[in-house]
Amino acid sequence: DAGVIQSPRHEVTEMGQEVTLRCKPISGHDYLFWYRQTMMRGLELLIYFNNNVPIDDSGMPEDRFSAKMPNASFSTLKIQPSEPRDSAVYFCASSRPGTGGPPTNEQFFGPGTRLTVL
Amino acid sequence: AQSVTQLGSHVSVSEGALVLLRCNYSSSVPPYLFWYVQYPNQGLQLLLKYTSAATLVKGINGFEAEFKKSETSFHLTKPSAHMSDAAEYFCAVSEGLTGGGNKLTFGTGTQLKVEL
């Protein structure tokens, strides 16, 4: 399996521009998570989906952030308009219920998108 | 509510020395516990996990961790550090009874430095 795929790997944009980050989860995984990682705040859960439905978006910082999952193999995280304080590494992760034994809740992470907002 | 505390944001060891990274958790239900490693400019990779089976869990790259319910701890150890172990390590907890995919609560991470 290719693992969780994220694109782009690096994004540099100017303040006020719209930014769209993309994620393809591992096939068969029905949970998808978006995280943000910064030096100041560490690893923060922004939102997660189960079967394409948002379950908990309490970590989304403000209305400028939105996330969608139109189908089981694709999700987007959009920032509009972007601000310098949004600069961070954004990770997508996916997981599935355990099979043939107790569920493990293990999450598989993508390589991340490094966003720089100037 | 669940939480994780990692003691020591930075740990430095000599190559060949014991590695000990501390993690204490709080959970209202029997937890599932995880250690992840993050190498520079990469995503998080699972090192090992505890899911209510054996309390001593062995993971990749020679790491292991012991679940101690009485101490609410899940410390990560490796007998002999290697230069390639230099990375950031995250402890995480999940409320296991609710099944796969439930969200993980991560600690703040410990940066491991290995010196010659």
Short mmCIF file of C-alpha atoms in Angstrom, two decimals:
data_model
loop_
_atom_site.label_atom_id
_atom_site.label_comp_id
_atom_site.label_asym_id
_atom_site.label_seq_id
_atom_site.Cartn_x
_atom_site.Cartn_y
_atom_site.Cartn_z
CA ASP A 1 0.00 0.00 0.00
CA ALA A 2 1.23 3.51 -0.78
CA GLY A 3 0.38 4.86 2.64
CA VAL A 4 -1.31 8.18 3.29
CA ILE A 5 -0.60 10.61 0.47
CA GLN A 6 -0.54 14.36 0.94
CA SER A 7 -0.07 17.13 -1.56
CA PRO A 8 1.58 19.46 -1.98
CA ARG A 9 4.58 18.69 0.23
CA HIS A 10 5.51 22.33 0.41
CA GLU A 11 3.37 25.41 -0.14
CA VAL A 12 4.48 29.02 -0.01
CA THR A 13 1.81 31.66 -0.40
CA GLU A 14 1.09 35.25 0.43
CA MET A 15 -1.19 36.49 3.13
CA GLY A 16 -4.79 36.64 1.97
CA GLN A 17 -4.51 33.86 -0.57
CA GLU A 18 -6.55 30.70 -0.49
CA VAL A 19 -4.67 27.49 0.32
CA THR A 20 -5.93 23.97 -0.30
CA LEU A 21 -4.21 20.94 1.16
CA ARG A 22 -5.06 17.48 -0.08
CA CYS A 23 -5.04 14.02 1.43
CA LYS A 24 -5.63 10.51 0.18
CA PRO A 25 -6.07 8.02 3.04
CA ILE A 26 -5.04 4.39 2.95
CA SER A 27 -7.58 2.33 1.05
CA GLY A 28 -10.09 0.71 3.41
CA HIS A 29 -9.51 3.15 6.23
CA ASP A 30 -12.72 4.85 7.31
CA TYR A 31 -11.32 7.42 9.73
CA LEU A 32 -9.39 10.47 8.57
CA PHE A 33 -7.70 13.04 10.78
CA TRP A 34 -6.18 16.47 10.08
CA TYR A 35 -3.46 17.74 12.43
CA ARG A 36 -1.38 20.90 12.60
CA GLN A 37 2.12 20.96 14.07
CA THR A 38 4.00 24.08 15.19
CA MET A 39 6.89 24.68 17.53
CA MET A 40 4.73 26.75 19.84
CA ARG A 41 1.62 24.55 20.04
CA GLY A 42 2.94 21.10 19.19
CA LEU A 43 0.62 18.63 17.46
CA GLU A 44 -3.02 19.73 17.38
CA LEU A 45 -6.00 17.76 16.08
CA LEU A 46 -8.05 20.01 13.84
CA ILE A 47 -10.87 17.76 12.65
CA TYR A 48 -11.64 14.13 11.99
CA PHE A 49 -14.05 12.23 9.78
CA ASN A 50 -15.66 8.81 9.97
CA ASN A 51 -17.10 7.39 6.76
CA ASN A 52 -16.71 10.82 5.13
CA VAL A 53 -18.75 12.57 7.84
CA PRO A 54 -17.09 15.17 10.11
CA ILE A 55 -17.26 13.90 13.69
CA ASP A 56 -15.35 16.50 15.67
CA ASP A 57 -14.21 19.86 14.32
CA SER A 58 -13.64 21.50 17.68
CA GLY A 59 -9.96 21.90 16.90
CA MET A 60 -10.50 24.03 13.81
CA PRO A 61 -9.03 27.38 14.80
CA GLU A 62 -11.55 29.68 13.14
CA ASP A 63 -13.94 30.10 10.26
CA ARG A 64 -11.10 30.65 7.83
CA PHE A 65 -10.46 26.91 8.05
CA SER A 66 -12.72 24.34 6.42
CA ALA A 67 -12.38 20.65 5.63
CA LYS A 68 -14.29 18.33 3.37
CA MET A 69 -14.29 14.66 2.54
CA PRO A 70 -16.35 14.16 -0.62
CA ASN A 71 -15.53 10.46 -0.85
CA ALA A 72 -13.63 7.73 0.95
CA SER A 73 -10.40 8.37 -0.90
CA PHE A 74 -10.02 12.15 -0.76
CA SER A 75 -10.10 15.00 1.71
CA THR A 76 -9.20 18.67 1.58
CA LEU A 77 -8.29 21.26 4.17
CA LYS A 78 -8.82 24.81 2.98
CA ILE A 79 -7.65 28.07 4.50
CA GLN A 80 -9.26 31.23 3.14
CA PRO A 81 -7.85 33.80 3.60
CA SER A 82 -4.50 32.60 4.83
CA GLU A 83 -2.47 34.48 7.45
CA PRO A 84 1.20 34.24 8.50
CA ARG A 85 0.19 32.58 11.79
CA ASP A 86 -1.18 29.66 9.77
CA SER A 87 2.37 28.69 8.85
CA ALA A 88 2.85 25.14 10.11
CA VAL A 89 3.16 21.54 9.01
CA TYR A 90 -0.23 19.99 8.34
CA PHE A 91 -0.57 16.22 8.68
CA CYS A 92 -3.27 13.91 7.52
CA ALA A 93 -3.69 10.50 9.16
CA SER A 94 -6.05 7.59 8.65
CA SER A 95 -7.12 4.54 10.61
CA ARG A 96 -9.55 1.63 10.51
CA PRO A 97 -11.20 -0.61 13.08
CA GLY A 98 -9.14 -3.61 14.03
CA THR A 99 -10.00 -6.90 12.38
CA GLY A 100 -9.64 -10.34 13.87
CA GLY A 101 -8.99 -8.98 17.32
CA PRO A 102 -9.41 -5.92 19.53
CA PRO A 103 -9.38 -2.55 17.76
CA THR A 104 -6.07 -0.78 18.01
CA ASN A 105 -6.88 2.83 17.10
CA GLU A 106 -3.51 3.05 15.39
CA GLN A 107 -3.24 6.03 13.06
CA PHE A 108 -1.09 6.10 9.95
CA PHE A 109 0.37 9.49 9.13
CA GLY A 110 1.18 11.09 5.83
CA PRO A 111 4.44 12.97 5.22
CA GLY A 112 2.84 16.35 5.85
CA THR A 113 2.49 19.63 3.99
CA ARG A 114 4.78 22.43 5.09
CA LEU A 115 2.84 25.67 4.68
CA THR A 116 4.52 29.04 4.73
CA VAL A 117 2.37 32.15 4.57
CA LEU A 118 4.33 35.31 3.88
CA ALA B 1 -11.05 12.91 29.59
CA GLN B 2 -7.70 11.51 28.62
CA SER B 3 -4.32 13.20 28.73
CA VAL B 4 -0.64 12.44 28.33
CA THR B 5 2.36 13.99 30.07
CA GLN B 6 5.84 13.54 28.70
CA LEU B 7 8.50 14.50 31.20
CA GLY B 8 11.44 16.24 29.59
CA SER B 9 11.07 18.01 26.27
CA HIS B 10 14.73 17.30 25.50
CA VAL B 11 16.77 14.24 26.43
CA SER B 12 20.41 13.75 25.56
CA VAL B 13 22.26 10.43 25.76
CA SER B 14 25.58 9.08 24.61
CA GLU B 15 25.73 6.53 21.86
CA GLY B 16 25.47 3.08 23.44
CA ALA B 17 23.77 4.34 26.58
CA LEU B 18 20.30 3.48 27.82
CA VAL B 19 17.43 5.51 26.41
CA LEU B 20 14.54 6.27 28.77
CA LEU B 21 11.69 8.52 27.67
CA ARG B 22 8.93 9.04 30.20
CA CYS B 23 5.20 9.08 29.61
CA ASN B 24 2.37 9.25 32.12
CA TYR B 25 -1.25 9.09 31.11
CA SER B 26 -4.66 9.82 32.48
CA SER B 27 -7.70 7.96 31.23
CA SER B 28 -11.16 7.23 32.61
CA VAL B 29 -11.30 3.87 30.84
CA PRO B 30 -8.67 1.20 30.14
CA PRO B 31 -6.41 2.91 27.66
CA TYR B 32 -4.65 2.02 24.49
CA LEU B 33 -1.19 3.57 24.48
CA PHE B 34 1.19 4.37 21.67
CA TRP B 35 4.67 5.66 21.02
CA TYR B 36 5.34 7.39 17.73
CA VAL B 37 8.65 8.64 16.33
CA GLN B 38 9.12 11.61 14.03
CA TYR B 39 12.33 12.04 12.07
CA PRO B 40 13.15 15.47 10.66
CA ASN B 41 10.81 16.57 7.87
CA GLN B 42 8.77 13.38 8.08
CA GLY B 43 5.41 12.26 9.41
CA LEU B 44 4.88 10.29 12.59
CA GLN B 45 5.67 6.59 12.49
CA LEU B 46 4.36 4.04 14.98
CA LEU B 47 7.07 2.55 17.21
CA LEU B 48 4.87 0.34 19.38
CA LYS B 49 1.43 0.06 20.94
CA TYR B 50 -0.23 -1.36 24.04
CA THR B 51 -3.73 -2.71 23.58
CA SER B 52 -4.43 -4.57 26.84
CA ALA B 53 -2.44 -7.68 26.02
CA ALA B 54 1.12 -8.14 27.35
CA THR B 55 2.24 -5.27 29.53
CA LEU B 56 5.76 -5.31 28.08
CA VAL B 57 5.52 -4.28 24.46
CA LYS B 58 8.31 -4.60 21.95
CA GLY B 59 8.47 -2.32 18.96
CA ILE B 60 10.65 -1.53 16.01
CA ASN B 61 14.31 -0.54 16.12
CA GLY B 62 14.91 -2.23 19.49
CA PHE B 63 12.52 -0.07 21.49
CA GLU B 64 10.17 -1.40 24.13
CA ALA B 65 7.74 0.03 26.66
CA GLU B 66 6.10 -1.30 29.79
CA PHE B 67 2.54 -0.52 30.78
CA LYS B 68 2.30 0.02 34.55
CA LYS B 69 -1.27 0.59 35.60
CA SER B 70 -0.39 1.35 39.23
CA GLU B 71 1.92 4.14 38.10
CA THR B 72 -0.19 5.20 35.08
CA SER B 73 3.01 5.10 33.09
CA PHE B 74 4.17 3.87 29.71
CA HIS B 75 7.86 4.70 29.55
CA LEU B 76 9.87 3.99 26.40
CA THR B 77 13.28 2.36 26.67
CA LYS B 78 16.09 1.13 24.48
CA PRO B 79 19.15 -0.59 25.97
CA SER B 80 21.71 0.99 23.66
CA ALA B 81 21.21 4.25 21.80
CA HIS B 82 22.29 4.64 18.20
CA MET B 83 22.92 7.85 16.33
CA SER B 84 19.99 7.03 14.07
CA ASP B 85 17.63 7.18 17.08
CA ALA B 86 17.90 10.97 17.19
CA ALA B 87 14.33 12.14 16.57
CA GLU B 88 11.25 13.42 18.33
CA TYR B 89 9.15 10.90 20.22
CA PHE B 90 5.46 11.24 21.01
CA CYS B 91 3.40 9.29 23.49
CA ALA B 92 -0.34 9.04 22.79
CA VAL B 93 -3.41 7.63 24.52
CA SER B 94 -6.74 6.45 23.19
CA GLU B 95 -9.88 5.24 24.90
CA GLY B 96 -9.65 1.71 23.61
CA LEU B 97 -13.15 0.46 24.32
CA THR B 98 -14.67 2.71 21.72
CA GLY B 99 -12.98 0.92 18.91
CA GLY B 100 -10.71 1.67 16.03
CA GLY B 101 -10.36 5.14 14.68
CA ASN B 102 -11.07 6.95 17.92
CA LYS B 103 -8.97 10.03 18.27
CA LEU B 104 -5.58 9.95 19.94
CA THR B 105 -4.41 12.45 22.51
CA PHE B 106 -0.73 13.20 22.02
CA GLY B 107 1.89 14.37 24.47
CA THR B 108 4.03 17.39 23.74
CA GLY B 109 6.93 15.27 22.50
CA THR B 110 10.47 14.56 23.63
CA GLN B 111 13.41 15.46 21.42
CA LEU B 112 16.10 12.78 21.74
CA LYS B 113 19.67 13.76 20.99
CA VAL B 114 22.36 11.09 20.71
CA GLU B 115 25.95 12.18 21.15
CA LEU B 116 29.17 10.42 20.28
#
